[in-house]
Coordinates of C-alpha atoms and ligand atoms in Angstrom, one line a residue:
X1 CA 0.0 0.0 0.0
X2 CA 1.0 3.7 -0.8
X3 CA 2.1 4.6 2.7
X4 CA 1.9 7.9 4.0
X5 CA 3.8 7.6 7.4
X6 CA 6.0 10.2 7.5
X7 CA 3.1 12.6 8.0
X8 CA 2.7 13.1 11.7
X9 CA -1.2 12.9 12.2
X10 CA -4.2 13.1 10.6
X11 CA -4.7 16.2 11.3
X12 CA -1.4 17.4 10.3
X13 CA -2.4 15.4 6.7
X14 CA -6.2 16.8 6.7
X15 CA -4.4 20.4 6.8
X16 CA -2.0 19.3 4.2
X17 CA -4.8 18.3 2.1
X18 CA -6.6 21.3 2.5
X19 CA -4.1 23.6 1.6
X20 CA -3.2 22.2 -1.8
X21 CA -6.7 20.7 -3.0
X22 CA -6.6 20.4 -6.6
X23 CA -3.3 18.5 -7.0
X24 CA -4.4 16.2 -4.1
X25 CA -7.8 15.1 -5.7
X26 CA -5.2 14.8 -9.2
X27 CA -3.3 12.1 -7.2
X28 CA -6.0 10.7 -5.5
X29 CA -8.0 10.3 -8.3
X30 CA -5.3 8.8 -10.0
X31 CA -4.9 6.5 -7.2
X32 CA -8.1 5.1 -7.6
X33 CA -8.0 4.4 -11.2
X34 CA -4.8 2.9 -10.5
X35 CA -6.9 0.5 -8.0
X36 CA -10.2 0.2 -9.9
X37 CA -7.4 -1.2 -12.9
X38 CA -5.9 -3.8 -10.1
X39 CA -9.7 -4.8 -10.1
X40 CA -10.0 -5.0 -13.3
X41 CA -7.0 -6.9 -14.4
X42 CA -7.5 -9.2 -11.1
X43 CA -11.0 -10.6 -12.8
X44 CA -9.9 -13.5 -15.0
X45 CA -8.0 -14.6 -11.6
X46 CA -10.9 -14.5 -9.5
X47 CA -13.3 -15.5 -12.1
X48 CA -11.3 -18.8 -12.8
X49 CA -10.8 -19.1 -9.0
X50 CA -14.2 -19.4 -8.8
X51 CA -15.4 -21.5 -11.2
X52 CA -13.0 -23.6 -9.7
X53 CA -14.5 -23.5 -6.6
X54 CA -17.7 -23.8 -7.3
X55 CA -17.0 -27.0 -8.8
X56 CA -15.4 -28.2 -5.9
X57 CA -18.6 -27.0 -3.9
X58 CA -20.6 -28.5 -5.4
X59 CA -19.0 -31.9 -5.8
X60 CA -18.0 -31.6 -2.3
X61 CA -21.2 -30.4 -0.5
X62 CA -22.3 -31.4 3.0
X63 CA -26.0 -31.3 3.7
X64 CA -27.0 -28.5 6.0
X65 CA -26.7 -29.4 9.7
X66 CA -30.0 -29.3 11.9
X67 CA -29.6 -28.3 14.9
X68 CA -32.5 -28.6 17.2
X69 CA -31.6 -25.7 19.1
X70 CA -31.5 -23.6 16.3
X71 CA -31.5 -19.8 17.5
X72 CA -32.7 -16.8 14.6
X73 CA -29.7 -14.2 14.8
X74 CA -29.1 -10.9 13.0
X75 CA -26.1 -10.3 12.6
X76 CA -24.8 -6.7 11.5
X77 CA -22.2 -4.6 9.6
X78 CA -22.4 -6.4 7.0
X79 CA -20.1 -5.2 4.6
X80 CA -17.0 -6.5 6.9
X81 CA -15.2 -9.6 6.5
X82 CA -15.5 -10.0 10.3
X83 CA -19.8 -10.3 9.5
X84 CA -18.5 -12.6 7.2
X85 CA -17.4 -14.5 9.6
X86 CA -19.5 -14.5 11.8
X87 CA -21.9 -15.4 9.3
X88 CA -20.9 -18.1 8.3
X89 CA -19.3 -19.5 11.8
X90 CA -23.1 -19.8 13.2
X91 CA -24.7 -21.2 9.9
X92 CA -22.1 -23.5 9.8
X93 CA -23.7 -24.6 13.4
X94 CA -27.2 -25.0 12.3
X95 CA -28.9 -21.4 12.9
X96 CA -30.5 -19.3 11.2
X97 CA -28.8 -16.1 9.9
X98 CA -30.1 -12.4 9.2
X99 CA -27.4 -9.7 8.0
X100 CA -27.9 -5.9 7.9
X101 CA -26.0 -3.1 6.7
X102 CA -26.6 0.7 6.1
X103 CA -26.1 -0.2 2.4
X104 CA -27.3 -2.1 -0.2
X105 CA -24.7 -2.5 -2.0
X106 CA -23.2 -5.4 0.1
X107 CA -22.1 -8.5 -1.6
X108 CA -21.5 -10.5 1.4
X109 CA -25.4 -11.0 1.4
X110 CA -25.1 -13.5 -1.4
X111 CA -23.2 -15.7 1.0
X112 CA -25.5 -18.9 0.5
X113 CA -25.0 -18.6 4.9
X114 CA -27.3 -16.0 4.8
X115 CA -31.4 -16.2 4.5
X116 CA -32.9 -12.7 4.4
X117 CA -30.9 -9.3 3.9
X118 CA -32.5 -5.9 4.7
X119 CA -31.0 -2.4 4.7
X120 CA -31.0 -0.7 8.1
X121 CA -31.0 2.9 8.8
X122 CA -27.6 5.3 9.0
X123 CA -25.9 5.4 12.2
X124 CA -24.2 8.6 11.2
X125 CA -27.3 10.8 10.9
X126 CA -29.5 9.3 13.5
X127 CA -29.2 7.3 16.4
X128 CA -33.0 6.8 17.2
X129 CA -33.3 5.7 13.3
X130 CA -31.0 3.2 13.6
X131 CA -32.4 1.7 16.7
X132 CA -35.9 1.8 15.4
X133 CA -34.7 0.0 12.1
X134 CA -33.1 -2.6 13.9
X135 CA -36.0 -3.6 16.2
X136 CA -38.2 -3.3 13.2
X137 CA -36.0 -6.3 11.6
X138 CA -35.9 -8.1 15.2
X139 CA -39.8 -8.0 14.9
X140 CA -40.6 -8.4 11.4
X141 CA -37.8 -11.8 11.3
X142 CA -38.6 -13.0 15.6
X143 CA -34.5 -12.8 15.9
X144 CA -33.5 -14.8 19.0
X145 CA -30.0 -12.9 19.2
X146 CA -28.4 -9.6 17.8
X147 CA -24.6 -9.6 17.4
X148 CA -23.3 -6.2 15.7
X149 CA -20.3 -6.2 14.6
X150 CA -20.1 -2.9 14.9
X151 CA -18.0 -0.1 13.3
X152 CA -16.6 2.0 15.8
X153 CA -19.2 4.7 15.3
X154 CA -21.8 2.4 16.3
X155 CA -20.6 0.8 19.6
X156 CA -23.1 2.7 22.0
X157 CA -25.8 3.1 19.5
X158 CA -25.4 -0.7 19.3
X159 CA -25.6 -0.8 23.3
X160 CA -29.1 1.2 22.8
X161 CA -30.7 -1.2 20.7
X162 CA -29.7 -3.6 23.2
X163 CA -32.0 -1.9 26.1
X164 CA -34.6 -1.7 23.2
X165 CA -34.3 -5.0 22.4
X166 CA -34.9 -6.6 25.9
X167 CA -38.9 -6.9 25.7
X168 CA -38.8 -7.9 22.5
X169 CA -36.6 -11.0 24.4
X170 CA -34.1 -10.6 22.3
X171 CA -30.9 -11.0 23.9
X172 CA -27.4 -8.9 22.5
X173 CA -24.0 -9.7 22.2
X174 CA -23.2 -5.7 23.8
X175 CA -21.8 -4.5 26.9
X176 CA -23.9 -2.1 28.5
X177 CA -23.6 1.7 27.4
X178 CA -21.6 2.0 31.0
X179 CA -19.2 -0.4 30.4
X180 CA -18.8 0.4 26.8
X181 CA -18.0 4.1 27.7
X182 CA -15.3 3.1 29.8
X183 CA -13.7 0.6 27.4
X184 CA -13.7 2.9 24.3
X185 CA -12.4 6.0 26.1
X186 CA -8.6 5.3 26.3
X187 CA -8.3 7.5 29.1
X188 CA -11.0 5.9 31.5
X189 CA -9.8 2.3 30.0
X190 CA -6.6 2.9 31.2
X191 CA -7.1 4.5 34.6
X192 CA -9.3 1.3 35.1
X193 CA -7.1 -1.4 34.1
X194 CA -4.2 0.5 36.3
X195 CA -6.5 0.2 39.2
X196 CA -6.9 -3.1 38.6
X197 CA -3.1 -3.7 38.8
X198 CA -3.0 -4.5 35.1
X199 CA -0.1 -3.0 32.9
X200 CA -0.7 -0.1 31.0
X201 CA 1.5 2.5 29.5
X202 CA 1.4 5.8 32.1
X203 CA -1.2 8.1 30.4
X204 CA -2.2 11.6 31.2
X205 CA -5.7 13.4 29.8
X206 CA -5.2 16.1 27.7
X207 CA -7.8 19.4 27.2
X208 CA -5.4 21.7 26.6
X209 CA -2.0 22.0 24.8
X210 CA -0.6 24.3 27.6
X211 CA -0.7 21.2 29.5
X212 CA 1.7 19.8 27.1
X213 CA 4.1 22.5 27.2
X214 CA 4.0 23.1 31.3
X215 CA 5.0 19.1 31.2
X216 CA 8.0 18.1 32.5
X217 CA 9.5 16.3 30.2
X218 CA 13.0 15.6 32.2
X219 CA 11.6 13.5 35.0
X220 CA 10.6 10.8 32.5
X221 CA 12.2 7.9 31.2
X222 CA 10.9 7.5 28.4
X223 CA 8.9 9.4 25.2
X224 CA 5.2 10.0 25.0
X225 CA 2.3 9.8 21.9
X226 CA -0.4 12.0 21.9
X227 CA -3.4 10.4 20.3
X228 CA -7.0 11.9 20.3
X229 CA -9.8 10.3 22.4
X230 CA -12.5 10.2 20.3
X231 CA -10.6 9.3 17.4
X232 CA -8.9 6.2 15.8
X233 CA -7.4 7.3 12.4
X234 CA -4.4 8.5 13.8
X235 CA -1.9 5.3 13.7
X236 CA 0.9 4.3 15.9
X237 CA 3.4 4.4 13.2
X238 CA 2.9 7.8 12.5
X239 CA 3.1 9.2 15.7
X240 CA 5.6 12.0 16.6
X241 CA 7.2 11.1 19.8
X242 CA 7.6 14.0 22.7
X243 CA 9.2 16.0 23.9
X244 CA 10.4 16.9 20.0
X245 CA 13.7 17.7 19.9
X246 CA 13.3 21.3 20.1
X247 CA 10.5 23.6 22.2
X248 CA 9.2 25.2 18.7
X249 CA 9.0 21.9 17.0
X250 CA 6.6 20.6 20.1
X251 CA 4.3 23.9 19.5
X252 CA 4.2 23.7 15.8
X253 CA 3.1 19.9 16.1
X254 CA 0.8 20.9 18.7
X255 CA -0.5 23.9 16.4
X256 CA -1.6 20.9 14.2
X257 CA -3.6 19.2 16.7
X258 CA -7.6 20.0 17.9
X259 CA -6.8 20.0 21.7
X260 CA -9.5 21.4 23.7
X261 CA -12.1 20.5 26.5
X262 CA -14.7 18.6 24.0
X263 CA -12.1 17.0 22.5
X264 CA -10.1 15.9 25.0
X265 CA -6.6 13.9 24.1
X266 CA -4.3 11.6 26.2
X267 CA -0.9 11.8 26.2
X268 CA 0.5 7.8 26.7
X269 CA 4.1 6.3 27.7
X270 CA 5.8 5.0 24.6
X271 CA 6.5 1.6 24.7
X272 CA 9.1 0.1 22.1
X273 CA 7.6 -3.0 21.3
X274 CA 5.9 -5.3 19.5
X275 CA 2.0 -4.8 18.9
X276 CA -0.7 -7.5 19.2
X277 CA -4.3 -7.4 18.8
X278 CA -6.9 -9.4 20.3
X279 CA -10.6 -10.3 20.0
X280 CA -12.6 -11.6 23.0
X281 CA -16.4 -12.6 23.2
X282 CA -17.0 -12.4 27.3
X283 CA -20.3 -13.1 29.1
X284 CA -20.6 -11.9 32.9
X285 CA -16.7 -11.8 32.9
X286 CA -16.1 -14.7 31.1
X287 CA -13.9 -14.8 28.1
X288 CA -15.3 -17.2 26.0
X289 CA -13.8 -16.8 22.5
X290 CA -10.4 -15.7 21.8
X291 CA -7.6 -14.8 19.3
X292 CA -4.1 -13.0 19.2
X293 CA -2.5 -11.6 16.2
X294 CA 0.6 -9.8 15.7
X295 CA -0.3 -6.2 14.2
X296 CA 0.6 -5.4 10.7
X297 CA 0.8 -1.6 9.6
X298 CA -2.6 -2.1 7.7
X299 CA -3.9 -4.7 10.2
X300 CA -4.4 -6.9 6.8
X301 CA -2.9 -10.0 8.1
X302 CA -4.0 -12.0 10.8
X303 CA -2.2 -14.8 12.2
X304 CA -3.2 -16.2 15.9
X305 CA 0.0 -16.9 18.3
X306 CA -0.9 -19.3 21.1
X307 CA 2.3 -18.9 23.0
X308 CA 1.5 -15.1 24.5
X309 CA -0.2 -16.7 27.9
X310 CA 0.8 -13.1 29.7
X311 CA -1.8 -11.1 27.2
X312 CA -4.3 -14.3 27.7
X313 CA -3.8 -14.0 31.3
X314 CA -4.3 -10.1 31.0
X315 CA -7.6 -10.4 29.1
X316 CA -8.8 -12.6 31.0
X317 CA -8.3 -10.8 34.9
X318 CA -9.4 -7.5 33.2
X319 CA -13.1 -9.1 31.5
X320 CA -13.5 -11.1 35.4
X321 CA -12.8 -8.0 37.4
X322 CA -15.1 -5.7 35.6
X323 CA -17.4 -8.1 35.0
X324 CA -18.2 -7.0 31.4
X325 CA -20.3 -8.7 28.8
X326 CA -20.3 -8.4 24.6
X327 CA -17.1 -8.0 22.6
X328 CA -13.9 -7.0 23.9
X329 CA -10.5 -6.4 21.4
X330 CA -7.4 -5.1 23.2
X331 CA -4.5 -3.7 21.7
X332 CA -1.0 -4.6 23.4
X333 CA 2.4 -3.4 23.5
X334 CA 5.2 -6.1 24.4
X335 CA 7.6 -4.0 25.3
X336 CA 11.4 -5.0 24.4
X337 CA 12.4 -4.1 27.8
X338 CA 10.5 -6.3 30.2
X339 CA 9.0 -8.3 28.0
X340 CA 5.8 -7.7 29.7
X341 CA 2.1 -7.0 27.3
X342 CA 0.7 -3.1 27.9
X343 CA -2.7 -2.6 26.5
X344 CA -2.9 0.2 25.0
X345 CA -6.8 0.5 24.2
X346 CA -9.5 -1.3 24.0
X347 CA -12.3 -1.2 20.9
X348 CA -15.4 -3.0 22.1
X349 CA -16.6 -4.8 19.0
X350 CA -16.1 -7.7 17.1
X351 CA -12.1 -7.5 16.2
X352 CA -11.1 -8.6 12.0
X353 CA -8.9 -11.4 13.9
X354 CA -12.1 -13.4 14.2
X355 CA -11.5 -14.6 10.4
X356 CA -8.8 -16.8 12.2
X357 CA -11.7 -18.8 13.3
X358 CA -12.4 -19.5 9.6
X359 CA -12.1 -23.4 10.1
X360 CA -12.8 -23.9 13.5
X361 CA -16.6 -25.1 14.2
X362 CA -16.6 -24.0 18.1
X363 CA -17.3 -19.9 17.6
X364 CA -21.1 -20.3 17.9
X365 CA -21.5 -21.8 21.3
X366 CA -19.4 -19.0 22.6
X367 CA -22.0 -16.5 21.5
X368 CA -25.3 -18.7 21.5
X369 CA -24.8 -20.6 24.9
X370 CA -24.0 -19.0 28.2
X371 CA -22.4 -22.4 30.2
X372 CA -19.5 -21.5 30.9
X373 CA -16.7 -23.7 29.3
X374 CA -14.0 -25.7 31.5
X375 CA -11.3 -25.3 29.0
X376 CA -10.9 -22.0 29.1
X377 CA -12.1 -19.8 25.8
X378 CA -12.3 -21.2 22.5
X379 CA -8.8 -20.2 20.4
X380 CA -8.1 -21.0 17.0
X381 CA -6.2 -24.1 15.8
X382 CA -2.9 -23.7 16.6
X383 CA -2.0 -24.3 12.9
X384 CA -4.4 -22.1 11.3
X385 CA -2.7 -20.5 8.0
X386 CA -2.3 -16.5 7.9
X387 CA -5.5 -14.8 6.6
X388 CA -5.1 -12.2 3.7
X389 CA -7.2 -9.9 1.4
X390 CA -6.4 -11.1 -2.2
X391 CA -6.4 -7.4 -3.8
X392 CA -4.2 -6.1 -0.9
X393 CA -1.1 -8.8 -1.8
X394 CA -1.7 -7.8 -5.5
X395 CA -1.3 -4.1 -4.9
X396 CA 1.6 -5.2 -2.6
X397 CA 3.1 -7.7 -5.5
X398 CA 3.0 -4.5 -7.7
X399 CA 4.7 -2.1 -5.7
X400 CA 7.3 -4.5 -4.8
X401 CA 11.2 -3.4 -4.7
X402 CA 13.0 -6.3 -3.3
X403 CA 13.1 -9.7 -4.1
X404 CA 12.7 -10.8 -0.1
X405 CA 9.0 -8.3 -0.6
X406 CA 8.5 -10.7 -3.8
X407 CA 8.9 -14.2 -2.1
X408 CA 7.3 -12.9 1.2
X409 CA 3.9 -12.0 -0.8
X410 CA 4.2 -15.5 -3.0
X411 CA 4.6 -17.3 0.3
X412 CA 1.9 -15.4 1.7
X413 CA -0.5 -16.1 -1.2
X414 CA 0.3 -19.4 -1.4
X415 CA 0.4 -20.3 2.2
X416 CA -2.1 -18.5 3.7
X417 CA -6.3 -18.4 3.5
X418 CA -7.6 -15.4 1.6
X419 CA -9.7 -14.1 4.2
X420 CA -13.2 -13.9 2.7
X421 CA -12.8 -17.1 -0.1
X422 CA -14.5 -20.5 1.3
X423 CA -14.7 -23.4 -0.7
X424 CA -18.3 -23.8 1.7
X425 CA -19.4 -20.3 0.6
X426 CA -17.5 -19.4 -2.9
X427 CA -19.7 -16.3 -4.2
X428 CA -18.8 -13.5 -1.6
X429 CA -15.2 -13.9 -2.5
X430 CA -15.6 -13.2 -6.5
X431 CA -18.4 -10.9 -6.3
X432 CA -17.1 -8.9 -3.4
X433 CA -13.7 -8.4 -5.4
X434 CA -15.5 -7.5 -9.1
X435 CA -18.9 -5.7 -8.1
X436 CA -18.4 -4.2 -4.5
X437 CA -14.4 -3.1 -4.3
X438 CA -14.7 -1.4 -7.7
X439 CA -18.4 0.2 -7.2
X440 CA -16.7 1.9 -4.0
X441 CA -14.2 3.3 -5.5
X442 CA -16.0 4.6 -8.2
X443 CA -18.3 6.5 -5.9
X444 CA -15.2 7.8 -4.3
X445 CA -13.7 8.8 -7.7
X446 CA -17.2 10.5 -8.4
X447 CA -16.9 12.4 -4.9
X448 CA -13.1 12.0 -3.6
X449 CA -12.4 12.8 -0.1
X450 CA -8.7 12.0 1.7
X451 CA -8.2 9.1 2.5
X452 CA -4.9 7.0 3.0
X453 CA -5.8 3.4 2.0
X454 CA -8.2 1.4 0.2
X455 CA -9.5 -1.2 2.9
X456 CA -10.8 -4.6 1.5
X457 CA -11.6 -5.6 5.3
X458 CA -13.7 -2.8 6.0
X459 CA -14.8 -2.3 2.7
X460 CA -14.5 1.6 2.6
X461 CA -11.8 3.5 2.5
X462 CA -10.4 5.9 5.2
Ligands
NAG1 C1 -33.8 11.4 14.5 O1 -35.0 10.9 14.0 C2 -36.1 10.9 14.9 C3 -37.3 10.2 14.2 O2 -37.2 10.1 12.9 C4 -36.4 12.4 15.2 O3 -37.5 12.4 16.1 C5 -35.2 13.0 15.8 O4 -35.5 14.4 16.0 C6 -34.0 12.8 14.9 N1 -32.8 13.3 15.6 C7 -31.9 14.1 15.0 C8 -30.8 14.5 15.9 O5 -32.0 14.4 13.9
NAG2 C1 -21.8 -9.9 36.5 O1 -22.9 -9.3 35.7 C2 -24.1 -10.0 35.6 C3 -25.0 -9.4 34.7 O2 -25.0 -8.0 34.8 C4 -24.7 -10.3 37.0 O3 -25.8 -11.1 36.9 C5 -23.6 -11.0 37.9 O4 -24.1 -11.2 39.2 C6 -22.3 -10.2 37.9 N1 -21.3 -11.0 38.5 C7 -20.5 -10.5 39.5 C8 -19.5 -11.4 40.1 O5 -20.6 -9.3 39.9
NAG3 C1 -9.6 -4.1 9.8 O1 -10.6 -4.4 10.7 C2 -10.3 -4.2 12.1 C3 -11.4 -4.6 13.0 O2 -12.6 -4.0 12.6 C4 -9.9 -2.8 12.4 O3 -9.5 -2.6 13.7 C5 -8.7 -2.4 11.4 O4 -8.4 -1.1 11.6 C6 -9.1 -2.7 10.0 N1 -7.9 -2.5 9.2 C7 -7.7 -1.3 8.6 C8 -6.6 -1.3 7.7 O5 -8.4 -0.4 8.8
NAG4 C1 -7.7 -25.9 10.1 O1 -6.7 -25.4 9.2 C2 -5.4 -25.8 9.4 C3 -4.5 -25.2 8.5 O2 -5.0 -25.3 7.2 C4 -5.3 -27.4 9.3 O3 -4.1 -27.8 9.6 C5 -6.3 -27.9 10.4 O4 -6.4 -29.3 10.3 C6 -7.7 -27.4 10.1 N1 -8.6 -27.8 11.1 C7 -9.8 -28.3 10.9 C8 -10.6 -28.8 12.0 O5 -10.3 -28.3 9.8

C-alpha cells in the first residue's frame, strides 16, 4: 500500500490536504483508477478461481446441519469480513442467519450462509433511526440474538438497541452503554485497568496543549504519543514522539492538533515494542472466544499466536474484574524491555482477527450458549494459515522493490487463506472483489475525499 507515514497525524495530513486541493484530488484520483485497474485486471483470476471452486462445492457439499436448538440471529455490519465470519461460523452450526447493513450494496449477502438481507438505517445521521430499524428487523424476522459487529461509530448506539431490544426477548452480544464508555475511552480504560493492577503505558488526559508545554519532560524515562480520544485514524506508526527535539517543533506539532475540553486527548508512555491485537467474546466476565495476532501496519494479516499466555492472562483478569459482557478487542504493547504485554486501548466490538476462526466449528456456542466452558475460551487451531485480502497482496506484488517483498507475498498467497474465499461459501469472494471493491471506488472517484488506503476488510476507504 502507498504509505503515507512520514506525515505526523491526521490532522497534520487533513491540513495538508486542505491547503493544496486540486493536485491532491489529481493524485487521488489517479490512485483510484490505479486501484479500480488492479480490479480490473484481477478478474480472470478470481473468475477462474471461482469457477474452480464452485466445482469443488458442489461436488464436495455437506447437507446443512439441523440443529434442534437452532436460534434466529441478526447479525450486522455487514459489509465486513469480520460479519463474514460470523456469518458463516453460526450457519455452519445449524442457525439461522439475518445480516444488515446501512447499504445495499453489500455482496457479502449473497453468501449462501445468509437467508434474508435488509437495509437498516444510518448510524451517522441518527441514532433513534437506527435503533428503530433494527428492532423493526428483530420483529418483522422473531431474531433470538443480535450480534453487531459494529464499526466503531456504532458501539453505544449498538448498546441502545440492546435496552430496546430486551422486551422484545431478544438478547445482544453488547456490553452495556456503562461499560462500553469506559472501554472505548482510552483514558478511563486505562485509569481502570491501572486500578486493577494491570499493565498499561502511564497516560495523562489532555484538554489543553498548555498542558503539554507546562510538562515536564526531564523527569521521565521514556517518550510519549499524543493520540485523540474520540478518534482512531491517527496510527501508531505515524506518531511523533515528545518531547520533539526542540520547544518550537513541540508547539508547531501541537498547532496541528484540535486539543481542547470537547475534545479531549491523552498523552501515553511509549513503549518500544511489539503490537498484538486481540478479539474476546465475554459473558458476565467470562472470556469465551479468543484470538491474538501480531499487528501489521494495515492490520491486513491475521495470524493467531498461542504462545503469549501473559496477554491471555491479561484479558482474562481484566473481563473477570469488571465483569463486562459483549465484545472486547485489546490492543497490546510487548515491550522490548521487560517483556511484559501493555494494553494500550481497548475497541469493544467484534475484532477482524475473528477470520482466524475461519475453520474452527466451536465460535457459535461461545455467542449462543451462556455455560461456561471448562477449557478455558475457544482459540483457534494452533496451525491455522495466515489470513489475507487477495487485492491487498496484488497491490503489494505490484509495488514491490526487493526480491525478499517478492517471495514474502508469494509465500503469503500461497500459504495463507484469503480471508473472505470459502470453498463452503464461494460467491462472496468473486463478487465482493469484481462488483463491491470497484463500485466503492468509483463512488469515491465521483466524490473523492482523503483518505490514506483502500481497505478490502472494512470495505471503505479511510
Ligand atoms: C432522529 O429521527 C427521529 C425520528 O425520525 C427524530 O424524532 C429526531 O429528532 C432525529 N434526531 C436528530 C438528531 O436528527
Ligand atoms: C456480572 O454481571 C451479571 C449481569 O450484569 C450479574 O448477573 C452478575 O451477578 C455479575 N457478577 C458479578 C461477580 O458481579
Ligand atoms: C480491519 O478491521 C479491524 C477490525 O474492525 C480494524 O480494527 C482495522 O483497523 C481494520 N484494518 C484497517 C486497515 O483499517
Ligand atoms: C484448520 O486449518 C489448518 C491449516 O490449514 C489445518 O491444519 C487444520 O487441520 C484445520 N482444522 C480443521 C478442524 O479443519
Amino acid at each position: 500500500m502507498a504509505q503515507i507515514n512520514n506525515l505526523q497525524s491526521s490532522k497534520m495530513y487533513m491540513s495538508r490536504v486542505l491547503s493544496n486541493l486540486k493536485p491532491y484530488y489529481i493524485y487521488e484520483r489517479a490512485r483510484i483508477i490505479g486501484f479500480l485497474l488492479l480490479f480490473l485486471l484481477a478478474f480472470p483470476v478470481t473468475l477462474v478461481i471461482t469457477l474452480i471452486t464452485l466445482v469443488i462445492h458442489c461436488v464436495t457439499r455437506k447437507p446443512s446441519i439441523v440443529n434442534p436448538n437452532a436460534k434466529r440471529i441478526l447479525i450486522s455490519g455487514g459489509g465486513m469480513t469480520k460479519a463474514l465470519q460470523l456469518v458463516r461460523s453460526l450457519y455452519m452450526a445449524g442457525h439461522y442467519i439475518v445480516l444488515t447493513e446501512e447499504y445495499p450494496f453489500t455482496t457479502h449477502r449473497f453468501s449462501r450462509c445468509i437467508s434474508r438481507f435488509y437495509v437498516c438505517a444510518f448510524t451517522k445521521t441518527n441514532h433513534s433511526d437506527y435503533i428503530q430499524s433494527i428492532v423493526d428487523i428483530v420483529q418483522r424476522e422473531r431474531i433470538d440474538i443480535f450480534i453487531p459487529a459494529s464499526h466503531s461509530w456504532c458501539e453505544c448506539a449498538d448498546s441502545l438497541v440492546k435496552e430496546a431490544l430486551l422486551p422484545l426477548n431478544c438478547v445482544t452480544v453488547q456490553g452495556d452503554l456503562k461499560d462500553l464508555e469506559m472501554l472505548s475511552n482510552k483514558y478511563e480504560f486505562c485509569t481502570r485497568a491501572r486500578s486493577l493492577g494491570l499493565s498499561v503505558p502511564k497516560t495523562y488526559k489532555i484538554t489543553d496543549p498548555k498542558q503539554v508545554l507546562e510538562f515536564d519532560f526531564s523527569k521521565e524515562k521514556c517518550q510519549f504519543i499524543l493520540k485523540c480520544i474520540a478518534d482512531d485514524i491517527v496510527t501508531r506508526w505515524s506518531l511523533t514522539k515528545l518531547p520533539c527535539q526542540t520547544k518550537q517543533q513541540t508547539i508547531d506539532y501541537l498547532n496541528t492538533l484540535t486539543i481542547s475540553k470537547t475534545n479531549p486527548w491523552i498523552m501515553q508512555e511509549f513503549i518500544p515494542g511489539k503490537e498484538y491485537c486481540t478479539h474476546g467474546t465475554v459473558h458476565n466476565g467470562e472470556l469465551r472466544l479468543y484470538a491474538c495476532c501480531e499487528s501489521s501496519p494495515w492490520l491486513l494479516h491475521y495470524k493467531h499466536v498461542d504462545n503469549k499466555p501473559l496477554i491471555l492472562q491479561w484479558v482474562q483478569d481484566f473481563c473477570l474484574r469488571t465483569n463486562i459482557s459483549g465484545q472486547a478487542s485489546f490492543d497490546f504493547i510487548e515491550s522490548y524491555e521487560d517483556g511484559r504485554p501493555y494494553a494500550i486501548e481497548c475497541n469493544p466490538r467484534t475484532h477482524t482477527a475473528i477470520v482466524a476462526f475461519y475453520n474452527h466449528s466451536g465460535v457459535a456456542e461461545t455467542y449462543v450458549d451462556t455455560k461456561h466452558l471448562l477449557h478455558g475460551p475457544i482459540q483457534p487451531y494452533s496451525n491455522t494459515r495466515e489470513c489475507y485480502w487477495l487485492h491487498h497482496e496484488l497491490w503489494d506484488l505490484l509495488n514491490v522493490r526487493h526480491m525478499e517483498d517478492f517471495l514474502r507475498i508469494l509465500r503469503r498467497l500461497f500459504n495463507g487463506k484469503e480471508a473472505i474465499y470459502s470453498v463452503e461459501d464461494p460467491l462472496p469472494f468473486f463478487l465482493h472483489y469484481t462488483l463491491h471493491m470497484p463500485y466503492v471506488l468509483i463512488c469515491h472517484l465521483l466524490n473523492p475525499t482523503p483518505f490514506t488506503k483502500v481497505d478490502c476488510n472494512l470495505s471503505l476507504i479511510l
